[in-house]
Coordinates of C-alpha atoms and ligand atoms in Angstrom, one line a residue:
M1 CA 0.0 0.0 0.0
L2 CA 3.0 2.4 0.6
P3 CA 3.1 3.6 -3.1
Y4 CA -0.5 4.6 -2.8
F5 CA 0.3 6.6 0.6
K6 CA 3.1 8.3 -1.1
R7 CA 1.0 9.2 -4.2
A8 CA -1.4 10.9 -2.0
E9 CA 1.1 12.9 0.0
N10 CA 2.3 16.4 -0.6
N11 CA 4.7 16.7 2.4
Q12 CA 5.8 20.2 2.8
R13 CA 9.1 19.2 4.5
F14 CA 10.7 16.2 2.9
A15 CA 10.3 13.1 0.5
N16 CA 12.0 9.8 1.0
D17 CA 11.2 6.0 0.8
F18 CA 8.1 6.5 3.1
H19 CA 6.8 10.0 1.9
G20 CA 5.8 11.7 -1.2
D21 CA 5.8 15.4 -1.9
Q22 CA 4.0 15.5 -5.3
G23 CA 0.4 14.4 -4.2
P24 CA -2.7 16.4 -3.6
L25 CA -3.0 15.9 0.3
G26 CA -1.0 18.6 2.1
V27 CA 1.1 17.2 5.1
S28 CA 3.2 19.2 7.4
N29 CA 4.6 19.3 10.9
P30 CA 2.8 21.2 13.6
I31 CA 3.6 24.8 13.6
S32 CA 2.5 26.0 17.1
P33 CA 3.7 23.4 19.5
L34 CA 4.2 24.5 23.2
P35 CA 7.2 23.9 25.6
I36 CA 5.2 21.2 27.4
C37 CA 5.5 19.1 24.3
E38 CA 9.1 19.0 24.4
A39 CA 8.9 18.1 28.1
Y40 CA 6.6 15.4 27.2
F41 CA 9.2 14.0 24.8
R42 CA 11.9 14.1 27.6
A43 CA 9.4 12.4 29.9
G44 CA 9.1 9.6 27.6
Q45 CA 12.6 9.2 27.3
E46 CA 13.0 9.0 31.0
M47 CA 10.9 6.0 30.8
G48 CA 12.9 4.5 28.0
I49 CA 10.5 5.5 25.2
P50 CA 12.8 7.1 22.5
F51 CA 12.1 10.2 20.5
N52 CA 10.9 9.5 17.0
P53 CA 11.1 12.2 14.4
D54 CA 8.9 10.4 11.9
F55 CA 6.2 7.9 13.2
N56 CA 5.2 7.4 9.4
G57 CA 8.8 6.3 8.5
A58 CA 10.9 3.1 9.1
S59 CA 9.8 2.6 12.7
Q60 CA 6.6 3.7 14.5
E61 CA 7.7 3.4 18.1
G62 CA 8.7 6.4 20.3
V63 CA 7.3 9.9 21.3
G64 CA 7.2 12.8 18.9
Y65 CA 5.1 15.2 16.8
Y66 CA 2.5 13.9 14.5
Q67 CA 2.4 15.0 10.9
L68 CA -0.8 16.8 10.1
T69 CA -3.0 17.1 7.1
Q70 CA -2.3 20.8 6.9
K71 CA -0.8 22.8 4.1
D72 CA 0.3 26.4 4.7
A73 CA -1.3 26.4 8.1
R74 CA -4.8 25.3 6.7
R75 CA -6.6 22.0 6.9
S76 CA -6.1 19.8 3.9
S77 CA -9.1 17.7 4.0
A78 CA -10.1 15.3 1.2
S79 CA -12.4 18.0 -0.1
V80 CA -9.7 20.7 -0.1
A81 CA -7.1 18.3 -1.6
Y82 CA -9.0 16.4 -4.1
L83 CA -12.2 18.1 -5.0
K84 CA -11.5 21.8 -5.0
P85 CA -8.8 21.8 -7.8
I86 CA -11.2 19.8 -10.2
R87 CA -14.5 21.7 -9.3
A88 CA -14.7 23.1 -12.8
R89 CA -14.7 19.7 -14.5
K90 CA -17.6 19.5 -16.8
N91 CA -18.3 15.8 -15.7
L92 CA -18.3 16.6 -12.1
T93 CA -21.5 17.8 -10.1
V94 CA -21.0 18.1 -6.3
R95 CA -24.4 18.2 -4.4
T96 CA -24.3 18.9 -0.7
D97 CA -27.1 18.7 1.8
V98 CA -28.6 15.8 -0.1
L99 CA -29.3 12.5 1.5
V100 CA -28.9 9.4 -0.5
T101 CA -31.7 7.1 0.7
R102 CA -31.2 4.0 -1.3
V103 CA -29.0 2.3 -3.9
V104 CA -31.3 1.4 -6.7
V105 CA -30.9 -2.3 -7.8
E106 CA -32.5 -3.7 -10.9
K107 CA -32.0 -7.4 -12.0
G108 CA -29.0 -7.8 -9.7
R109 CA -27.2 -4.6 -10.9
A110 CA -26.8 -1.1 -9.3
V111 CA -28.1 1.3 -11.6
G112 CA -28.3 4.5 -9.6
V113 CA -29.2 6.1 -6.2
E114 CA -32.3 7.6 -4.8
V115 CA -31.7 11.1 -3.2
V116 CA -33.9 13.5 -1.2
D117 CA -32.8 17.0 -0.3
K118 CA -34.6 16.9 3.1
P119 CA -36.0 14.1 5.1
G120 CA -39.4 13.2 3.7
G121 CA -38.7 15.4 0.7
E122 CA -39.3 14.5 -2.9
K123 CA -37.3 11.6 -4.1
T124 CA -35.0 11.8 -7.2
I125 CA -33.3 9.0 -9.0
L126 CA -29.8 9.7 -10.3
R127 CA -28.8 6.9 -12.8
A128 CA -25.3 5.6 -13.2
E129 CA -23.8 5.1 -16.6
R130 CA -21.2 2.6 -15.3
E131 CA -20.9 2.1 -11.6
V132 CA -22.2 3.3 -8.3
I133 CA -19.5 4.0 -5.8
V134 CA -20.6 4.3 -2.2
S135 CA -18.3 6.3 0.2
S136 CA -20.5 6.9 3.1
G137 CA -18.0 5.8 5.7
A138 CA -18.0 3.0 8.2
I139 CA -21.3 4.0 9.8
G140 CA -23.0 5.4 6.6
S141 CA -22.0 2.8 4.0
P142 CA -23.5 -0.2 5.9
K143 CA -26.6 1.8 6.8
L144 CA -27.1 2.9 3.1
L145 CA -26.7 -0.6 2.0
M146 CA -29.1 -2.1 4.5
Q147 CA -31.7 0.6 3.6
S148 CA -31.4 -0.6 0.2
G149 CA -32.2 -4.2 1.1
I150 CA -28.4 -5.3 0.9
G151 CA -27.4 -6.9 4.2
P152 CA -28.3 -9.6 6.7
A153 CA -31.8 -10.6 5.5
D154 CA -33.1 -11.5 9.0
H155 CA -32.1 -8.2 10.4
L156 CA -33.6 -6.3 7.3
Q157 CA -36.9 -8.1 7.8
S158 CA -37.1 -7.4 11.5
V159 CA -37.0 -3.6 10.8
G160 CA -39.4 -3.8 7.8
V161 CA -36.8 -3.6 4.9
T162 CA -37.5 -6.0 2.1
P163 CA -34.3 -7.9 1.4
V164 CA -32.8 -7.5 -2.1
H165 CA -29.6 -9.3 -1.5
D166 CA -28.9 -11.4 1.6
L167 CA -25.3 -10.4 2.6
P168 CA -24.7 -11.3 6.3
G169 CA -21.5 -9.4 6.8
V170 CA -22.9 -5.9 6.1
G171 CA -22.7 -3.9 9.4
S172 CA -20.7 -6.6 11.3
N173 CA -17.0 -6.5 12.0
M174 CA -17.0 -3.0 13.4
Q175 CA -13.8 -2.0 15.1
D176 CA -12.7 1.2 16.7
H177 CA -10.0 2.5 19.0
L178 CA -11.2 3.4 22.5
D179 CA -9.5 6.3 24.3
L180 CA -8.7 6.4 28.0
F181 CA -7.2 9.5 29.3
V182 CA -5.3 11.2 32.1
I183 CA -6.2 14.8 32.7
A184 CA -3.7 16.8 34.9
E185 CA -3.9 20.3 36.3
C186 CA -0.9 22.5 35.1
T187 CA 1.4 24.5 37.3
G188 CA 0.6 27.5 35.1
D189 CA -0.6 28.8 31.7
H190 CA 1.3 25.9 29.9
T191 CA -1.4 24.7 27.5
Y192 CA -4.2 26.4 25.3
D193 CA -6.9 26.2 27.9
N194 CA -6.9 29.7 28.7
Y195 CA -7.8 30.6 25.1
A196 CA -11.4 29.8 25.9
K197 CA -11.7 33.3 27.4
L198 CA -13.1 35.9 25.0
H199 CA -10.3 38.3 24.8
R200 CA -7.8 35.4 24.3
T201 CA -10.0 34.0 21.7
M202 CA -9.9 37.3 19.7
W203 CA -6.2 37.5 20.1
A204 CA -5.9 33.9 18.8
G205 CA -7.9 34.9 15.7
L206 CA -5.7 37.9 15.1
Q207 CA -2.6 35.7 15.6
Y208 CA -3.8 33.3 13.0
L209 CA -4.7 35.9 10.5
L210 CA -1.5 38.0 10.9
L211 CA 1.1 35.3 11.6
K212 CA -0.5 32.0 10.7
K213 CA 0.4 30.7 14.2
G214 CA -1.1 30.0 17.7
P215 CA -4.0 27.9 18.9
V216 CA -6.0 28.3 15.7
A217 CA -3.2 26.8 13.7
S218 CA -3.0 23.9 16.1
S219 CA -4.8 20.6 16.0
L220 CA -4.5 20.7 19.9
F221 CA -3.5 17.0 19.5
E222 CA -0.3 17.2 17.5
T223 CA 2.0 15.5 19.9
G224 CA 1.8 11.8 20.9
G225 CA 3.6 8.5 20.4
F226 CA 3.4 4.7 20.1
W227 CA 4.5 2.1 22.6
Y228 CA 3.8 -1.3 23.9
A229 CA 1.1 -2.7 26.4
D230 CA 2.3 -6.1 25.3
P231 CA 6.1 -6.0 25.4
T232 CA 6.3 -9.1 23.1
A233 CA 4.2 -7.3 20.3
A234 CA 6.0 -7.0 17.0
S235 CA 5.1 -3.4 16.8
P236 CA 3.6 -0.8 19.1
D237 CA 0.0 -1.5 20.3
I238 CA -0.7 1.6 22.2
Q239 CA -1.1 5.2 20.8
F240 CA -0.7 8.5 22.9
H241 CA -2.2 11.8 22.0
L242 CA -1.2 14.8 24.2
G243 CA -4.0 17.2 24.3
L244 CA -3.0 20.8 24.8
G245 CA -5.7 21.6 27.2
S246 CA -8.5 19.8 29.1
G247 CA -12.1 19.2 28.0
I248 CA -11.1 19.6 24.3
E249 CA -13.2 16.8 23.0
A250 CA -17.0 16.4 23.7
G251 CA -18.0 14.6 27.0
V252 CA -14.3 15.1 28.5
E253 CA -13.9 16.9 31.6
K254 CA -12.7 20.7 31.5
L255 CA -10.7 21.9 34.5
N256 CA -11.2 25.4 36.0
N257 CA -7.4 25.9 35.8
P258 CA -5.2 25.2 32.7
G259 CA -4.9 21.5 32.3
V260 CA -3.3 18.9 30.0
T261 CA -4.6 15.5 28.7
L262 CA -2.9 12.4 27.7
N263 CA -5.0 10.0 25.8
S264 CA -3.9 6.4 25.3
A265 CA -5.6 4.0 22.9
F266 CA -5.0 0.2 22.5
L267 CA -4.5 -0.2 18.8
R268 CA -5.4 -3.8 17.9
P269 CA -8.7 -4.7 19.5
R270 CA -10.1 -8.2 19.2
S271 CA -13.7 -7.0 20.1
R272 CA -16.1 -6.6 17.1
G273 CA -19.2 -4.4 17.0
T274 CA -22.1 -3.8 14.7
V275 CA -24.0 -1.1 12.8
R276 CA -27.7 -1.9 12.5
L277 CA -31.0 -0.1 11.3
K278 CA -33.2 1.3 13.9
S279 CA -36.1 1.3 11.4
A280 CA -36.7 1.4 7.7
D281 CA -36.9 5.2 7.6
P282 CA -33.6 6.5 6.1
A283 CA -33.9 9.6 8.3
D284 CA -33.5 7.5 11.4
H285 CA -29.9 7.3 12.9
P286 CA -28.5 3.7 12.8
L287 CA -27.9 1.8 16.0
I288 CA -24.1 1.7 16.5
D289 CA -22.7 -0.8 19.0
P290 CA -18.9 -0.8 19.0
N291 CA -18.9 -3.5 21.6
Y292 CA -15.7 -2.2 23.2
W293 CA -13.9 -4.8 25.4
S294 CA -16.2 -7.7 24.7
D295 CA -13.0 -9.5 24.5
P296 CA -11.3 -9.1 27.8
Y297 CA -7.9 -9.0 26.2
D298 CA -8.7 -5.4 25.0
R299 CA -9.8 -4.4 28.5
D300 CA -6.4 -5.6 29.9
M301 CA -4.3 -3.9 27.2
S302 CA -6.3 -0.7 27.5
I303 CA -5.6 -0.5 31.3
K304 CA -1.9 -1.1 30.7
G305 CA -1.9 1.7 28.3
L306 CA -3.6 4.0 30.8
R307 CA -1.0 3.1 33.4
L308 CA 1.8 4.1 30.8
A309 CA 0.0 7.3 30.2
R310 CA 0.0 8.1 33.9
E311 CA 3.5 7.1 34.4
I312 CA 4.6 9.5 31.5
M313 CA 2.7 12.4 33.3
R314 CA 4.6 11.8 36.6
Q315 CA 8.1 11.9 35.0
K316 CA 10.6 14.5 36.2
A317 CA 10.7 16.3 32.9
L318 CA 7.0 17.2 33.3
Q319 CA 7.2 18.3 36.9
P320 CA 7.6 22.1 36.1
Y321 CA 4.4 21.9 33.9
V322 CA 2.2 19.2 35.8
L323 CA 0.8 20.1 39.3
R324 CA -1.3 17.1 40.0
E325 CA -3.3 14.3 38.3
V326 CA -7.0 15.0 38.4
L327 CA -8.3 12.0 36.4
P328 CA -8.3 9.1 37.1
G329 CA -6.9 10.7 40.4
P330 CA -4.5 9.3 42.8
A331 CA -7.2 7.4 44.9
L332 CA -7.8 5.0 41.8
Q333 CA -4.9 2.6 41.7
S334 CA -6.2 -1.2 41.4
D335 CA -7.1 -2.6 38.0
A336 CA -10.8 -2.8 39.0
D337 CA -10.7 0.9 39.9
L338 CA -9.3 1.9 36.5
V339 CA -11.8 -0.3 34.6
D340 CA -14.6 1.4 36.6
Y341 CA -13.1 4.8 35.7
A342 CA -12.7 3.9 32.0
C343 CA -16.3 2.6 31.9
C344 CA -17.5 6.0 33.0
T345 CA -15.2 8.2 31.0
S346 CA -13.6 6.5 28.0
K347 CA -14.4 7.8 24.5
T348 CA -14.1 6.8 20.8
D349 CA -11.0 7.7 19.2
H350 CA -13.2 8.3 16.0
H351 CA -11.7 5.4 14.1
P352 CA -14.6 3.2 13.0
V353 CA -13.8 0.8 10.2
G354 CA -14.4 -2.7 8.9
T355 CA -18.3 -2.7 8.5
C356 CA -18.2 -3.7 4.8
R357 CA -14.9 -5.5 5.0
M358 CA -13.2 -6.9 1.9
G359 CA -12.3 -10.6 1.6
H360 CA -13.5 -13.7 -0.1
D361 CA -15.3 -15.5 2.7
A362 CA -19.0 -15.7 3.3
M363 CA -18.9 -12.7 5.8
A364 CA -16.9 -10.4 3.4
V365 CA -18.9 -7.6 1.8
V366 CA -16.6 -6.5 -1.0
T367 CA -14.0 -8.3 -3.0
P368 CA -10.3 -6.9 -2.9
D369 CA -11.2 -4.8 -6.0
L370 CA -14.0 -3.1 -3.9
R371 CA -16.8 -4.7 -5.7
L372 CA -19.9 -5.6 -3.7
R373 CA -20.2 -9.5 -3.6
G374 CA -23.3 -10.5 -5.5
I375 CA -24.4 -7.2 -7.0
E376 CA -23.1 -5.8 -10.3
G377 CA -21.9 -2.3 -10.7
L378 CA -21.5 -1.5 -7.1
R379 CA -18.4 -0.6 -5.2
I380 CA -17.6 0.6 -1.7
C381 CA -14.7 2.8 -1.3
D382 CA -14.1 4.2 2.3
A383 CA -12.9 3.1 5.8
S384 CA -15.6 0.4 5.9
V385 CA -13.8 -1.9 3.6
M386 CA -10.8 -2.3 5.9
P387 CA -10.6 -5.8 7.4
R388 CA -8.9 -4.6 10.4
V389 CA -8.4 -1.2 12.1
P390 CA -5.0 0.2 11.2
S391 CA -2.6 0.8 14.1
S392 CA -2.8 4.4 13.8
N393 CA -5.3 7.1 13.0
T394 CA -7.6 6.3 10.1
N395 CA -7.8 9.4 7.8
A396 CA -4.6 8.7 5.6
P397 CA -5.3 5.0 5.4
T398 CA -8.8 5.9 4.1
I399 CA -7.4 8.4 1.6
M400 CA -5.0 5.5 0.5
V401 CA -8.0 3.3 -0.1
G402 CA -9.3 6.1 -2.3
E403 CA -6.1 6.4 -4.2
K404 CA -6.0 2.7 -4.8
G405 CA -9.8 2.5 -5.5
A406 CA -9.4 5.1 -8.2
D407 CA -6.9 2.9 -10.0
L408 CA -9.3 -0.1 -9.8
I409 CA -12.3 1.9 -11.1
L410 CA -10.3 3.3 -13.8
G411 CA -8.8 -0.1 -14.7
R412 CA -5.3 1.3 -14.3
E413 CA -2.3 -1.0 -13.6
P414 CA -1.5 -1.1 -10.0
L415 CA 1.5 0.9 -8.8
P416 CA 4.6 -1.2 -8.5
P417 CA 5.4 -2.3 -4.9
A418 CA 7.9 0.0 -2.9
V419 CA 11.6 -0.5 -3.3
F420 CA 13.7 0.4 -0.4
K421 CA 17.0 1.9 -0.7
G422 CA 19.6 1.0 2.0
N423 CA 18.1 -1.0 4.9
Q424 CA 15.2 1.3 5.9
A425 CA 12.5 -1.3 5.3
A426 CA 10.7 -2.1 8.6
Ligands
LIG1 C1 -14.3 14.1 15.4 C2 -13.3 13.3 14.6 C3 -11.9 13.7 14.6 C4 -11.0 12.7 13.9 N1 -9.7 13.0 14.0 C5 -8.8 12.3 13.2 C6 -7.4 12.6 13.0 O1 -7.0 13.5 13.9 N2 -6.6 11.8 12.4 C7 -7.1 11.0 11.5 O2 -6.3 10.4 10.9 N3 -8.4 10.6 11.6 C8 -9.4 11.3 12.3 N4 -10.6 11.0 12.3 C9 -11.1 9.8 11.4 C10 -11.2 10.2 9.9 O3 -12.0 11.3 9.8 C11 -12.0 9.0 9.2 O4 -11.2 7.7 9.4 C12 -12.2 9.2 7.8 O5 -12.8 10.6 7.6 C13 -13.0 8.2 7.2 O6 -13.3 8.6 5.9 P1 -14.5 8.1 5.0 O7 -14.5 8.5 3.7 O8 -14.6 6.5 5.3 O9 -15.9 8.5 5.9 P2 -16.3 9.9 6.1 O10 -15.2 10.9 6.2 O11 -17.2 9.9 7.3 O12 -17.2 10.4 4.8 C14 -18.5 9.9 4.7 C15 -19.3 11.0 4.0 O13 -20.5 10.4 3.5 C16 -21.6 11.3 4.0 N5 -22.8 10.5 4.1 C17 -23.1 9.2 4.8 N6 -24.2 8.7 4.5 C18 -24.7 9.6 3.5 C19 -26.0 9.5 2.9 N7 -26.9 8.5 3.0 N8 -26.2 10.4 1.8 C20 -25.2 11.4 1.6 N9 -24.1 11.5 2.3 C21 -23.8 10.5 3.3 C22 -21.1 11.8 5.3 O14 -21.9 13.0 5.6 C23 -19.7 12.1 5.2 O15 -19.5 13.3 4.5 C24 -11.5 11.7 13.0 C25 -12.9 11.5 12.9 C26 -13.8 12.4 13.6 C27 -15.3 12.1 13.4

């Protein structure tokens, strides 16, 4: 897959065996890190976790800065990178605020999609000349297929959808990374927490407009690392994200004084969840059950990851910045305490994948060339096709799927496998 990652990448700093600088997707290093980030790197090293200048290079392990999908201090989303430059093409129509309610299947072939511009609105059918490509994401794609009668027939019947094609794997095999976190109070104004105050927010806006720097240019989670819960693992199985504040994400506690957050996620969960329909009404949200920790191995590894995060925060290098641990809090020490804490506070890392996974077996939804098994003229191209969740964030891997999918759809020769110079291959 490496050639497709490289083809996507427009790295603003360097190109080598692992990185490209000619692609559409802007990639750069953080431009507004704070001194606490460097202290966090030293804290990792005090625990024997090395500094790694490039997680996306030969080796993933260590602490360091993430590369961001930013170009010239602006977000380089899939839309900005891929759609914006070609908006004038005559054969491209982009319609937003439109809900696809169904893939239209006639005689075993996908011939188009049904759309409405508002729930309950007038239905229009858009017909496809060649293929229908579904890219509605790991939640949206199985939902759309099931609304169209493609999925586990017994489930479809139970919600009043007439099965068109019984495909039992649709909506199964859901995987996600679960984040557990440590939140500490800082000894002073060492993170971006105080920017929540109005005058500082205004200053942050000015700083960005004039200097392209400051909290507006920051993802707030641009420092992190990869390490081991299972020391015998072949590559890291825990990912850290240092959050430059507290309460940054929905549902996470915000401290009164400036705080700092360290998220830890177990990267190779064995648990599998589901996406199911609540009803036959396309306007209804689906039922999402990530089923975290249904395999106890995931729970044990997650708690080990949380303990590692705690230990990093207690290292000498961070003492000038970290006053005290607030969550989980010093009173919680046993595994049982930490499991309870995680059950109350843990959150998604927003990495759902796998619900239309590729393969050749009876539970596979698409073949390795992204064609839906059993229906002609229909492909899925998004995070839902991944058989297993990558041991990383999922945006770049999904864009890689898009790059490879484009070659498959256009019938182009696959890119040749990566050739490594020297001994960099990991
Ligand atoms: C809050 C958040 C933070 C994240 N942070 C990071 C990060 O820092 N780094 C990282 O690597 N990854 C991150 N991710 C994950 C990353 O965004 C996803 O892995 C990636 O976007 C998946 O791409 P996709 O194309 O599969 O699905 P999506 O990006 O979800 O695209 C699916 C699209 O289909 C549309 N859609 C769905 N159903 C329908 C329908 N019926 N009709 C019309 N349109 C429909 C949706 O509105 C959506 O626009 C984050 C995700 C979230 C939610």
